[in-house]
Amino acid sequence: MANTTTFGGNGRVDYPPRHTDSGARNINSRDGHIAPGEIAIGVVIGRASEYFDFFVYAIASVLVFPSIFFPFDGRLEGTLYAFTIFAFAFIARPFGTLAFMYIQQRFNRETKLTLALVLLGASTASIAFLPTYATLGPLSILLLSVARVGQGVALGGSWDGLPSLLALNAPANKRGWYAMLGQLGAPVGFILAAGLFSFLLSTLDNTDFLDWGWRYPFYVAFAINVVALFARLRLVSTTEYSRLLDERELEPTNVIEMSHSQGRNILIGALAALASYALFHLVTVFPLSWINLYSSRSIADFLQLQMGGAALAAVGIVISGLIADRFGRRSTLGALAVMIGVFSGFVPMLMDGGALGQNVFILTGFCLLGLSYGQAAGAVTANFEAKYRYTGAALTSDLAWLVGAGFAPLVALGLSAHFGLAYVSLYLLSGAVGSLAALSLNRALEIRD
């Protein structure tokens, strides 16, 4: 069904209730229409809370988990073990998407979102209470793994369709601009997480930090999730949002049927932004682990440098919206993939170039990340048939994270430690090549008026 929704207008239109297996429908929806700006705020708040959880875990995987959960092996091996568990969330995420799509069909979207964010908050907060390996032995590692899988399942289930709603209803000549708004959650989440860890490292001695200080960010994550839950429910319970679901623009659909009909779009969508997703962890998690293992630089200071890089990424994300609206999303993603491919050749020289080279790597990498990541989400959303758009966009995002980013810290650190930084260059270059190949297969990615 064609999308006929517009923003603004006067009065109220009543729509027949959407029947689910339980016959349930939210009857407390706020009346009236919602503007793109309102949706954008909800998207940014929701994504920032998820990324905060994500980066709190990522930073702890470098600075904390090797010491307290893997003390039986060296620092490098402990970090590689931690990065292995780090990847569990990305493996679990598509399964969470499918499970919570069923919950939405069986009950309603508010139930789905509430359960997903409660699970995300509980999984994150539970890590703060985990006993260490010295107390519980291997069982502590198992509990950490379960919590990480819970985070992944919850992240899959937290898909609310708001980015798709925003893209569908944004002005035709501003779609690149509105597409980038949700991506601002990544630098915001990173700045908050890195700033909190930097503060704790600067004010606590190492013993106190490893004993109890590292647990505090996981408590904070739960509180942020509660705020994000109410902000997002306020939007997804609106009559306008319900209307889009009833029109099958943003409604779960049969995954098997969709895979047969839209499998090509899902695959290309996951690969189109491969360069951006690979770079994502190569400027955030990997360099932090490298500095922690092989440099005498202050970790607190390095986190502050990365926070500056994240601020540059936020600026790059905003600029990407302007560029995409001027030249098209496909051209923007393709040009940035080429630039990332060129940048990959300088990884060994910069990371081995002392503080100055590392600073250049971080700041330049974050700039490229912002410009590319700003248009990476939902790159092929417009290609999905209307009834497949909601589920297709969610699964495309899940697979893009799994293929492009899930194992990036583990692979990059393992390759660089055992074979040299040149192999990190090849890893990042392969992501750029993958993006260019996917984009060349699908010229329909370019959004036209």
PDB file of C-alpha atoms in Angstrom, residues 52-276:
ATOM      1  CA  PHE A  52      25.447   4.072  26.063  1.00  0.00           C
ATOM      2  CA  ASP A  53      24.787   0.493  27.206  1.00  0.00           C
ATOM      3  CA  PHE A  54      26.792  -0.758  24.243  1.00  0.00           C
ATOM      4  CA  PHE A  55      29.857   1.387  24.921  1.00  0.00           C
ATOM      5  CA  VAL A  56      29.829   0.878  28.671  1.00  0.00           C
ATOM      6  CA  TYR A  57      30.180  -2.836  27.997  1.00  0.00           C
ATOM      7  CA  ALA A  58      32.766  -2.274  25.240  1.00  0.00           C
ATOM      8  CA  ILE A  59      35.012  -0.080  27.385  1.00  0.00           C
ATOM      9  CA  ALA A  60      34.728  -2.469  30.312  1.00  0.00           C
ATOM     10  CA  SER A  61      35.729  -5.306  27.973  1.00  0.00           C
ATOM     11  CA  VAL A  62      39.062  -3.546  27.509  1.00  0.00           C
ATOM     12  CA  LEU A  63      39.747  -2.048  30.935  1.00  0.00           C
ATOM     13  CA  VAL A  64      38.043  -4.377  33.402  1.00  0.00           C
ATOM     14  CA  PHE A  65      36.939  -7.800  32.213  1.00  0.00           C
ATOM     15  CA  PRO A  66      40.395  -9.204  31.308  1.00  0.00           C
ATOM     16  CA  SER A  67      41.537  -8.632  34.909  1.00  0.00           C
ATOM     17  CA  ILE A  68      38.487  -9.750  36.839  1.00  0.00           C
ATOM     18  CA  PHE A  69      37.016 -12.491  34.653  1.00  0.00           C
ATOM     19  CA  PHE A  70      40.125 -13.861  32.911  1.00  0.00           C
ATOM     20  CA  PRO A  71      42.963 -13.467  35.444  1.00  0.00           C
ATOM     21  CA  PHE A  72      44.268 -16.948  34.612  1.00  0.00           C
ATOM     22  CA  ASP A  73      45.827 -15.785  31.346  1.00  0.00           C
ATOM     23  CA  GLY A  74      47.835 -12.854  30.001  1.00  0.00           C
ATOM     24  CA  ARG A  75      46.425  -9.393  29.322  1.00  0.00           C
ATOM     25  CA  LEU A  76      46.253  -9.937  25.568  1.00  0.00           C
ATOM     26  CA  GLU A  77      44.555 -13.313  25.869  1.00  0.00           C
ATOM     27  CA  GLY A  78      42.165 -11.944  28.490  1.00  0.00           C
ATOM     28  CA  THR A  79      41.186  -9.091  26.186  1.00  0.00           C
ATOM     29  CA  LEU A  80      40.627 -11.495  23.295  1.00  0.00           C
ATOM     30  CA  TYR A  81      38.404 -13.633  25.529  1.00  0.00           C
ATOM     31  CA  ALA A  82      36.454 -10.524  26.522  1.00  0.00           C
ATOM     32  CA  PHE A  83      36.057  -9.533  22.865  1.00  0.00           C
ATOM     33  CA  THR A  84      34.743 -13.006  22.089  1.00  0.00           C
ATOM     34  CA  ILE A  85      31.954 -12.544  24.616  1.00  0.00           C
ATOM     35  CA  PHE A  86      31.498  -9.013  23.277  1.00  0.00           C
ATOM     36  CA  ALA A  87      30.506 -10.548  19.921  1.00  0.00           C
ATOM     37  CA  PHE A  88      27.779 -12.706  21.495  1.00  0.00           C
ATOM     38  CA  ALA A  89      25.332  -9.783  21.491  1.00  0.00           C
ATOM     39  CA  PHE A  90      25.628  -9.346  17.738  1.00  0.00           C
ATOM     40  CA  ILE A  91      25.000 -13.046  17.172  1.00  0.00           C
ATOM     41  CA  ALA A  92      21.953 -12.962  19.443  1.00  0.00           C
ATOM     42  CA  ARG A  93      20.508  -9.751  18.036  1.00  0.00           C
ATOM     43  CA  PRO A  94      18.700 -11.203  14.959  1.00  0.00           C
ATOM     44  CA  PHE A  95      17.122 -13.868  17.166  1.00  0.00           C
ATOM     45  CA  GLY A  96      15.907 -11.139  19.496  1.00  0.00           C
ATOM     46  CA  THR A  97      14.386  -9.316  16.548  1.00  0.00           C
ATOM     47  CA  LEU A  98      12.444 -12.408  15.468  1.00  0.00           C
ATOM     48  CA  ALA A  99      11.304 -13.285  18.991  1.00  0.00           C
ATOM     49  CA  PHE A 100      10.064  -9.805  19.782  1.00  0.00           C
ATOM     50  CA  MET A 101       8.387  -9.448  16.390  1.00  0.00           C
ATOM     51  CA  TYR A 102       6.276 -12.418  17.456  1.00  0.00           C
ATOM     52  CA  ILE A 103       5.518 -10.740  20.780  1.00  0.00           C
ATOM     53  CA  GLN A 104       4.380  -7.619  18.916  1.00  0.00           C
ATOM     54  CA  GLN A 105       2.098  -9.674  16.687  1.00  0.00           C
ATOM     55  CA  ARG A 106       0.730 -11.617  19.654  1.00  0.00           C
ATOM     56  CA  PHE A 107       0.197  -8.604  21.910  1.00  0.00           C
ATOM     57  CA  ASN A 108       1.128  -5.078  20.792  1.00  0.00           C
ATOM     58  CA  ARG A 109       4.100  -2.840  20.114  1.00  0.00           C
ATOM     59  CA  GLU A 110       4.050  -1.211  23.572  1.00  0.00           C
ATOM     60  CA  THR A 111       4.356  -4.607  25.273  1.00  0.00           C
ATOM     61  CA  LYS A 112       7.182  -5.555  22.952  1.00  0.00           C
ATOM     62  CA  LEU A 113       9.146  -2.357  23.502  1.00  0.00           C
ATOM     63  CA  THR A 114       8.620  -2.383  27.261  1.00  0.00           C
ATOM     64  CA  LEU A 115       9.782  -5.990  27.618  1.00  0.00           C
ATOM     65  CA  ALA A 116      12.791  -5.393  25.354  1.00  0.00           C
ATOM     66  CA  LEU A 117      14.010  -2.303  27.223  1.00  0.00           C
ATOM     67  CA  VAL A 118      13.405  -3.910  30.612  1.00  0.00           C
ATOM     68  CA  LEU A 119      15.475  -6.887  29.446  1.00  0.00           C
ATOM     69  CA  LEU A 120      18.176  -4.542  28.146  1.00  0.00           C
ATOM     70  CA  GLY A 121      18.302  -2.605  31.405  1.00  0.00           C
ATOM     71  CA  ALA A 122      18.212  -5.748  33.546  1.00  0.00           C
ATOM     72  CA  SER A 123      20.933  -7.464  31.501  1.00  0.00           C
ATOM     73  CA  THR A 124      23.163  -4.401  31.694  1.00  0.00           C
ATOM     74  CA  ALA A 125      22.550  -3.702  35.374  1.00  0.00           C
ATOM     75  CA  SER A 126      23.066  -7.362  36.290  1.00  0.00           C
ATOM     76  CA  ILE A 127      26.667  -7.111  35.103  1.00  0.00           C
ATOM     77  CA  ALA A 128      27.282  -4.631  37.918  1.00  0.00           C
ATOM     78  CA  PHE A 129      26.447  -7.361  40.447  1.00  0.00           C
ATOM     79  CA  LEU A 130      28.467 -10.184  38.908  1.00  0.00           C
ATOM     80  CA  PRO A 131      30.998 -11.908  41.170  1.00  0.00           C
ATOM     81  CA  THR A 132      34.520 -12.023  39.795  1.00  0.00           C
ATOM     82  CA  TYR A 133      36.449 -15.100  38.696  1.00  0.00           C
ATOM     83  CA  ALA A 134      38.295 -15.075  42.022  1.00  0.00           C
ATOM     84  CA  THR A 135      34.953 -15.530  43.803  1.00  0.00           C
ATOM     85  CA  LEU A 136      32.943 -17.764  41.512  1.00  0.00           C
ATOM     86  CA  GLY A 137      35.426 -19.261  39.074  1.00  0.00           C
ATOM     87  CA  PRO A 138      34.295 -20.222  35.537  1.00  0.00           C
ATOM     88  CA  LEU A 139      30.653 -19.681  36.515  1.00  0.00           C
ATOM     89  CA  SER A 140      31.320 -15.929  36.560  1.00  0.00           C
ATOM     90  CA  ILE A 141      32.297 -16.095  32.866  1.00  0.00           C
ATOM     91  CA  LEU A 142      29.114 -18.018  32.092  1.00  0.00           C
ATOM     92  CA  LEU A 143      27.003 -15.398  33.858  1.00  0.00           C
ATOM     93  CA  LEU A 144      28.761 -12.609  31.966  1.00  0.00           C
ATOM     94  CA  SER A 145      28.037 -14.432  28.707  1.00  0.00           C
ATOM     95  CA  VAL A 146      24.355 -14.832  29.595  1.00  0.00           C
ATOM     96  CA  ALA A 147      24.094 -11.138  30.397  1.00  0.00           C
ATOM     97  CA  ARG A 148      25.748 -10.237  27.100  1.00  0.00           C
ATOM     98  CA  VAL A 149      23.384 -12.483  25.140  1.00  0.00           C
ATOM     99  CA  GLY A 150      20.504 -10.824  27.007  1.00  0.00           C
ATOM    100  CA  GLN A 151      21.747  -7.443  25.824  1.00  0.00           C
ATOM    101  CA  GLY A 152      21.830  -8.669  22.232  1.00  0.00           C
ATOM    102  CA  VAL A 153      18.355 -10.183  22.357  1.00  0.00           C
ATOM    103  CA  ALA A 154      17.004  -6.986  23.907  1.00  0.00           C
ATOM    104  CA  LEU A 155      18.680  -4.764  21.319  1.00  0.00           C
ATOM    105  CA  GLY A 156      17.011  -6.781  18.578  1.00  0.00           C
ATOM    106  CA  GLY A 157      13.683  -6.489  20.340  1.00  0.00           C
ATOM    107  CA  SER A 158      14.005  -2.762  20.912  1.00  0.00           C
ATOM    108  CA  TRP A 159      13.407  -1.985  17.241  1.00  0.00           C
ATOM    109  CA  ASP A 160      10.465   0.428  17.304  1.00  0.00           C
ATOM    110  CA  GLY A 161      10.249   1.385  13.658  1.00  0.00           C
ATOM    111  CA  LEU A 162      10.769   5.063  14.427  1.00  0.00           C
ATOM    112  CA  PRO A 163      13.679   5.447  11.966  1.00  0.00           C
ATOM    113  CA  SER A 164      11.496   3.953   9.224  1.00  0.00           C
ATOM    114  CA  LEU A 165       8.614   6.210  10.225  1.00  0.00           C
ATOM    115  CA  LEU A 166      10.952   9.181  10.043  1.00  0.00           C
ATOM    116  CA  ALA A 167      12.336   8.199   6.634  1.00  0.00           C
ATOM    117  CA  LEU A 168       8.890   7.542   5.170  1.00  0.00           C
ATOM    118  CA  ASN A 169       7.431  10.856   6.227  1.00  0.00           C
ATOM    119  CA  ALA A 170      10.359  13.221   5.898  1.00  0.00           C
ATOM    120  CA  PRO A 171      10.133  15.808   3.097  1.00  0.00           C
ATOM    121  CA  ALA A 172      11.420  14.298  -0.140  1.00  0.00           C
ATOM    122  CA  ASN A 173      14.305  16.746  -0.411  1.00  0.00           C
ATOM    123  CA  LYS A 174      15.307  16.286   3.242  1.00  0.00           C
ATOM    124  CA  ARG A 175      15.488  12.514   3.556  1.00  0.00           C
ATOM    125  CA  GLY A 176      19.255  12.465   3.933  1.00  0.00           C
ATOM    126  CA  TRP A 177      18.947  15.045   6.688  1.00  0.00           C
ATOM    127  CA  TYR A 178      16.339  13.110   8.634  1.00  0.00           C
ATOM    128  CA  ALA A 179      18.126   9.789   8.020  1.00  0.00           C
ATOM    129  CA  MET A 180      21.178  11.057   9.865  1.00  0.00           C
ATOM    130  CA  LEU A 181      19.323  12.231  12.991  1.00  0.00           C
ATOM    131  CA  GLY A 182      18.993   8.794  14.549  1.00  0.00           C
ATOM    132  CA  GLN A 183      22.689   8.156  13.960  1.00  0.00           C
ATOM    133  CA  LEU A 184      23.554  10.960  16.380  1.00  0.00           C
ATOM    134  CA  GLY A 185      22.770   8.507  19.172  1.00  0.00           C
ATOM    135  CA  ALA A 186      26.118   6.768  18.577  1.00  0.00           C
ATOM    136  CA  PRO A 187      28.474   9.684  19.360  1.00  0.00           C
ATOM    137  CA  VAL A 188      26.221  10.876  22.178  1.00  0.00           C
ATOM    138  CA  GLY A 189      26.246   7.421  23.776  1.00  0.00           C
ATOM    139  CA  PHE A 190      30.001   7.098  23.348  1.00  0.00           C
ATOM    140  CA  ILE A 191      30.748  10.520  24.827  1.00  0.00           C
ATOM    141  CA  LEU A 192      28.639   9.748  27.898  1.00  0.00           C
ATOM    142  CA  ALA A 193      30.175   6.299  28.427  1.00  0.00           C
ATOM    143  CA  ALA A 194      33.775   7.344  27.760  1.00  0.00           C
ATOM    144  CA  GLY A 195      33.375  10.458  29.912  1.00  0.00           C
ATOM    145  CA  LEU A 196      32.098   8.429  32.835  1.00  0.00           C
ATOM    146  CA  PHE A 197      34.951   5.924  32.631  1.00  0.00           C
ATOM    147  CA  SER A 198      37.504   8.707  32.185  1.00  0.00           C
ATOM    148  CA  PHE A 199      36.195  10.402  35.319  1.00  0.00           C
ATOM    149  CA  LEU A 200      36.348   7.189  37.339  1.00  0.00           C
ATOM    150  CA  LEU A 201      39.870   6.420  36.156  1.00  0.00           C
ATOM    151  CA  SER A 202      41.006   9.941  37.039  1.00  0.00           C
ATOM    152  CA  THR A 203      39.525   9.974  40.538  1.00  0.00           C
ATOM    153  CA  LEU A 204      39.992   6.381  41.726  1.00  0.00           C
ATOM    154  CA  ASP A 205      43.131   4.354  42.198  1.00  0.00           C
ATOM    155  CA  ASN A 206      43.405   1.162  40.200  1.00  0.00           C
ATOM    156  CA  THR A 207      42.402  -1.087  43.112  1.00  0.00           C
ATOM    157  CA  ASP A 208      39.179   0.797  43.837  1.00  0.00           C
ATOM    158  CA  PHE A 209      38.347   1.041  40.153  1.00  0.00           C
ATOM    159  CA  LEU A 210      38.671  -2.718  39.611  1.00  0.00           C
ATOM    160  CA  ASP A 211      36.958  -3.487  42.908  1.00  0.00           C
ATOM    161  CA  TRP A 212      33.817  -1.368  42.618  1.00  0.00           C
ATOM    162  CA  GLY A 213      34.286   1.726  40.466  1.00  0.00           C
ATOM    163  CA  TRP A 214      33.729  -0.012  37.127  1.00  0.00           C
ATOM    164  CA  ARG A 215      30.297  -1.189  38.271  1.00  0.00           C
ATOM    165  CA  TYR A 216      28.857   2.318  38.548  1.00  0.00           C
ATOM    166  CA  PRO A 217      28.367   2.923  34.770  1.00  0.00           C
ATOM    167  CA  PHE A 218      26.222  -0.202  34.557  1.00  0.00           C
ATOM    168  CA  TYR A 219      23.899   1.210  37.239  1.00  0.00           C
ATOM    169  CA  VAL A 220      23.665   4.466  35.309  1.00  0.00           C
ATOM    170  CA  ALA A 221      22.767   2.553  32.154  1.00  0.00           C
ATOM    171  CA  PHE A 222      19.652   1.151  33.799  1.00  0.00           C
ATOM    172  CA  ALA A 223      18.449   4.624  34.825  1.00  0.00           C
ATOM    173  CA  ILE A 224      19.006   5.957  31.295  1.00  0.00           C
ATOM    174  CA  ASN A 225      17.023   3.044  29.857  1.00  0.00           C
ATOM    175  CA  VAL A 226      14.033   3.922  32.024  1.00  0.00           C
ATOM    176  CA  VAL A 227      14.031   7.502  30.719  1.00  0.00           C
ATOM    177  CA  ALA A 228      14.393   6.288  27.131  1.00  0.00           C
ATOM    178  CA  LEU A 229      11.540   3.819  27.570  1.00  0.00           C
ATOM    179  CA  PHE A 230       9.020   6.501  28.466  1.00  0.00           C
ATOM    180  CA  ALA A 231      10.291   8.844  25.740  1.00  0.00           C
ATOM    181  CA  ARG A 232       9.825   6.183  23.096  1.00  0.00           C
ATOM    182  CA  LEU A 233       6.496   4.864  24.378  1.00  0.00           C
ATOM    183  CA  ARG A 234       5.131   8.388  24.155  1.00  0.00           C
ATOM    184  CA  LEU A 235       5.642   8.228  20.403  1.00  0.00           C
ATOM    185  CA  VAL A 236       4.896   4.609  19.522  1.00  0.00           C
ATOM    186  CA  SER A 237       1.545   4.779  21.315  1.00  0.00           C
ATOM    187  CA  THR A 238       0.260   7.638  19.140  1.00  0.00           C
ATOM    188  CA  THR A 239      -2.712   7.316  16.813  1.00  0.00           C
ATOM    189  CA  GLU A 240      -0.522   8.364  13.888  1.00  0.00           C
ATOM    190  CA  TYR A 241       1.941   5.581  14.564  1.00  0.00           C
ATOM    191  CA  SER A 242      -0.933   3.095  14.838  1.00  0.00           C
ATOM    192  CA  ARG A 243      -2.243   4.283  11.495  1.00  0.00           C
ATOM    193  CA  LEU A 244       1.031   3.435   9.785  1.00  0.00           C
ATOM    194  CA  LEU A 245       0.977  -0.009  11.327  1.00  0.00           C
ATOM    195  CA  ASP A 246      -2.598  -0.548  10.171  1.00  0.00           C
ATOM    196  CA  GLU A 247      -1.585   0.445   6.661  1.00  0.00           C
ATOM    197  CA  ARG A 248       1.139  -2.256   6.836  1.00  0.00           C
ATOM    198  CA  GLU A 249       3.840   0.315   6.369  1.00  0.00           C
ATOM    199  CA  LEU A 250       5.404  -0.522   9.738  1.00  0.00           C
ATOM    200  CA  GLU A 251       4.095  -3.906  10.767  1.00  0.00           C
ATOM    201  CA  PRO A 252       5.864  -7.229  11.437  1.00  0.00           C
ATOM    202  CA  THR A 253       5.573  -9.737   8.642  1.00  0.00           C
ATOM    203  CA  ASN A 254       6.373 -13.370   8.018  1.00  0.00           C
ATOM    204  CA  VAL A 255      10.147 -13.749   7.971  1.00  0.00           C
ATOM    205  CA  ILE A 256      10.226 -16.778   5.674  1.00  0.00           C
ATOM    206  CA  GLU A 257       7.993 -15.051   3.143  1.00  0.00           C
ATOM    207  CA  MET A 258      10.068 -11.891   3.394  1.00  0.00           C
ATOM    208  CA  SER A 259      13.366 -13.733   2.947  1.00  0.00           C
ATOM    209  CA  HIS A 260      12.099 -15.240  -0.304  1.00  0.00           C
ATOM    210  CA  SER A 261      10.753 -11.947  -1.590  1.00  0.00           C
ATOM    211  CA  GLN A 262      13.257  -9.469  -0.167  1.00  0.00           C
ATOM    212  CA  GLY A 263      16.382 -11.536   0.496  1.00  0.00           C
ATOM    213  CA  ARG A 264      18.420  -9.575  -2.053  1.00  0.00           C
ATOM    214  CA  ASN A 265      17.567  -6.262  -0.403  1.00  0.00           C
ATOM    215  CA  ILE A 266      18.481  -7.593   3.039  1.00  0.00           C
ATOM    216  CA  LEU A 267      21.847  -8.904   1.852  1.00  0.00           C
ATOM    217  CA  ILE A 268      22.782  -5.794  -0.094  1.00  0.00           C
ATOM    218  CA  GLY A 269      21.594  -3.552   2.716  1.00  0.00           C
ATOM    219  CA  ALA A 270      23.790  -5.383   5.205  1.00  0.00           C
ATOM    220  CA  LEU A 271      26.824  -5.070   2.939  1.00  0.00           C
ATOM    221  CA  ALA A 272      26.237  -1.547   1.617  1.00  0.00           C
ATOM    222  CA  ALA A 273      27.460   0.091   4.819  1.00  0.00           C
ATOM    223  CA  LEU A 274      30.093  -2.539   5.624  1.00  0.00           C
ATOM    224  CA  ALA A 275      32.951  -0.006   5.483  1.00  0.00           C
ATOM    225  CA  SER A 276      31.235   2.252   8.009  1.00  0.00           C
TER     226      SER A 276
END
